[in-house]
GROMACS .gro file of C-alpha atoms in nm:
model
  134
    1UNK     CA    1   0.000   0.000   0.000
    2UNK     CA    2   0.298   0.237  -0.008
    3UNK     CA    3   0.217   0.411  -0.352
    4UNK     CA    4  -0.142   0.490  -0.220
    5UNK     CA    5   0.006   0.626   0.096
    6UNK     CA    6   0.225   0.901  -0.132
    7UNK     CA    7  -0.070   0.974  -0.326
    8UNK     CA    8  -0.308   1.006  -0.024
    9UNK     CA    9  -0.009   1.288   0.071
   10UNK     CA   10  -0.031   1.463  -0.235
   11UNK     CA   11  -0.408   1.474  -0.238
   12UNK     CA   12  -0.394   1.593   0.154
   13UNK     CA   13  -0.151   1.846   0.025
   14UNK     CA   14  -0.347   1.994  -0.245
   15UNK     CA   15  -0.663   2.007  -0.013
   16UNK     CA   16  -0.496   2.185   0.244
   17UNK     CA   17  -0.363   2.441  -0.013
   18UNK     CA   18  -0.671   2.452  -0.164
   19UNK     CA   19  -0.830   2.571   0.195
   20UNK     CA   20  -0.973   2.200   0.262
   21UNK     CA   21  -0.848   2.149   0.577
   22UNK     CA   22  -1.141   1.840   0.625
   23UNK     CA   23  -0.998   1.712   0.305
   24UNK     CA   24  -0.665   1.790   0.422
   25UNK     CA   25  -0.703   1.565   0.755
   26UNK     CA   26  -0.912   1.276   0.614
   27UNK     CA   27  -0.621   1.104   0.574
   28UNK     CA   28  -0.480   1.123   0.980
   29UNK     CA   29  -0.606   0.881   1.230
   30UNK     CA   30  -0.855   1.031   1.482
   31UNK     CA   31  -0.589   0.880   1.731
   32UNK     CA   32  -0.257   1.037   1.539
   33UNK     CA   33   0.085   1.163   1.780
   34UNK     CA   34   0.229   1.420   1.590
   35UNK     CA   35   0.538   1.552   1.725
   36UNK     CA   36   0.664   1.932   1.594
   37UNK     CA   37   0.998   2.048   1.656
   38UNK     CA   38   1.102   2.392   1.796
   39UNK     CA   39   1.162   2.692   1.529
   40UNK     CA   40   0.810   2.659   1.367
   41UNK     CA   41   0.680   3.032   1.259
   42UNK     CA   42   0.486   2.980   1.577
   43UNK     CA   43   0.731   2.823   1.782
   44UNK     CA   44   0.519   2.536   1.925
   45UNK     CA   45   0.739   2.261   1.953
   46UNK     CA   46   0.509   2.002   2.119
   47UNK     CA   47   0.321   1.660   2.074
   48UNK     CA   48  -0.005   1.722   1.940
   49UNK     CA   49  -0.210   1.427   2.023
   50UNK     CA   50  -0.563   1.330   1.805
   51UNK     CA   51  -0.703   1.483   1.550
   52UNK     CA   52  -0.835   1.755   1.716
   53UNK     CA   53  -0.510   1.888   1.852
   54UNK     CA   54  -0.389   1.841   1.506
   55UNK     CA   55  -0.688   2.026   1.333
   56UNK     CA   56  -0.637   2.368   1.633
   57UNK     CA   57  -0.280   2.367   1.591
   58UNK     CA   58  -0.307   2.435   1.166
   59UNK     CA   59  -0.589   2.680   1.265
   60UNK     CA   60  -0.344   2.847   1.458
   61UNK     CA   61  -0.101   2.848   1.182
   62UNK     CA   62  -0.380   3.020   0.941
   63UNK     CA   63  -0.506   3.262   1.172
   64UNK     CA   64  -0.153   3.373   1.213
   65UNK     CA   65  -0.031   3.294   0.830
   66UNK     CA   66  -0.342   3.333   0.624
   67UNK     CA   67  -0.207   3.267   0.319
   68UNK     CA   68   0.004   2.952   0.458
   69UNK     CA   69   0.094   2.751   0.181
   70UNK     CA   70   0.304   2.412   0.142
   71UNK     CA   71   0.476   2.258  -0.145
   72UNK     CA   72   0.633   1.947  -0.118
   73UNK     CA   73   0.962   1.890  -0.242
   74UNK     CA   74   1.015   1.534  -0.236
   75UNK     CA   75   0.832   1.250  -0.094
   76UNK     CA   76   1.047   0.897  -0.014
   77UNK     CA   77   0.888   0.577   0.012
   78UNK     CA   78   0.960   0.402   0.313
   79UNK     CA   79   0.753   0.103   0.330
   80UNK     CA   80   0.463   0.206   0.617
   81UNK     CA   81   0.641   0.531   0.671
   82UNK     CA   82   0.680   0.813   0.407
   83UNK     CA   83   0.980   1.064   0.426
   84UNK     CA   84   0.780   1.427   0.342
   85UNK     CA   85   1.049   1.665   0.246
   86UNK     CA   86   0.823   2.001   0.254
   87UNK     CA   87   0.801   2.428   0.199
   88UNK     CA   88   0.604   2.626   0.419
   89UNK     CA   89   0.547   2.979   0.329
   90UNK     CA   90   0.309   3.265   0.436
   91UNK     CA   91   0.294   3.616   0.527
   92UNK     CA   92   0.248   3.701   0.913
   93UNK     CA   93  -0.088   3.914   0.951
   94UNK     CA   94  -0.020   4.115   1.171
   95UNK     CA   95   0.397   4.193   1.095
   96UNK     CA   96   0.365   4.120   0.745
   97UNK     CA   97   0.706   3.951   0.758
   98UNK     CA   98   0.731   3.647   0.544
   99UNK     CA   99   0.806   3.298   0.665
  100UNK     CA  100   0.936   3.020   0.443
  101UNK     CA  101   1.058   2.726   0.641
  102UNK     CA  102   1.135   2.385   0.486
  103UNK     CA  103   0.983   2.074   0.712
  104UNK     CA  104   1.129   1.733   0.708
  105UNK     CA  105   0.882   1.492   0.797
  106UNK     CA  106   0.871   1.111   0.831
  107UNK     CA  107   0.522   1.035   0.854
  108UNK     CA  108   0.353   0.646   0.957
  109UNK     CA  109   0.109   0.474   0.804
  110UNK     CA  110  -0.140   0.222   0.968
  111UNK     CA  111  -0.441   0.062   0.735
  112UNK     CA  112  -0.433   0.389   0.477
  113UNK     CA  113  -0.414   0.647   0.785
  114UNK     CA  114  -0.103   0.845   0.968
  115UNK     CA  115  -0.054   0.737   1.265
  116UNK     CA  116   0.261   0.963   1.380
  117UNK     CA  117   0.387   1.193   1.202
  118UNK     CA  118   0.712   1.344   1.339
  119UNK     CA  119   0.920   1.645   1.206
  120UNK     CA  120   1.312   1.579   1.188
  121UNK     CA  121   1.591   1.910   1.187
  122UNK     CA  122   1.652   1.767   0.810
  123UNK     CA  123   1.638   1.467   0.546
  124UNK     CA  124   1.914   1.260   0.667
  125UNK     CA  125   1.839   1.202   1.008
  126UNK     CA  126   1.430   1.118   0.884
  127UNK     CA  127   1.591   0.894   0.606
  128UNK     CA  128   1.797   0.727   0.907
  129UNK     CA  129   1.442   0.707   1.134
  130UNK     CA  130   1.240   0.562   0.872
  131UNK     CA  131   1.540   0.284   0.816
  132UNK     CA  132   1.721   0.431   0.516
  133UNK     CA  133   2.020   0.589   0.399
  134UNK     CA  134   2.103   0.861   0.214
   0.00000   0.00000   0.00000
């Protein structure tokens, strides 16, 4: 099921951009850890746990950045895991200073649904987490 799992990424991807964020989270288990790191335009590093900390924390992230935007750069097949190498950019709302922050992210798979997703400092040490070398 790996190729479906990239393509369910892409499709969450383009929903999100496309201001779906239901669309954008169909693809997350209501149960999903996802763990940020420090340095995000908000500076939340924390575990967000279920879908509905997931869901507040990306409101957060448009309310702040309301033209928040991703484009991903590469995505690595991993088996059940999928290395997500990713762009964020937006303008602040109220500063109007411009954030564009590339996210590393090795994201697990369970049945067709993320289970974890977890944000690495870069695309070695995910490669290395999800089993794989560079």
């Amino acid at each position: 099921m790996t190729q479906e799992n990239v393509d369910a990424l892409r499709r969450s991807n383009k929903a999100f951009n496309d201001g779906d964020l239901d669309g954008a989270l169909e693809i997350y288990d209501p149960q999903v850890v996802y763990h940020e790191q420090p340095g995000t335009p908000l500076d939340t590093a924390e575990v967000l746990r279920g879908l509905d900390q997931v869901r507040t924390s990306l409101i957060s992230y448009l309310a702040e950045f309301p033209d928040f935007h991703s484009e991903i750069d590469e995505l690595v097949d991993a088996g059940e895991k999928v290395i997500c190498v990713q762009r964020w950019t937006g303008t602040g709302r109220g500063s109007g200073l411009s954030v564009d922050l590339e996210e590393v992210i090795v994201f697990t798979f369970e049945n067709g649904k993320i289970i974890e997703g977890r944000v690495h400092p870069d695309r070695a040490s995910a490669l290395k987490a999800a089993g794989l070398s560079e």
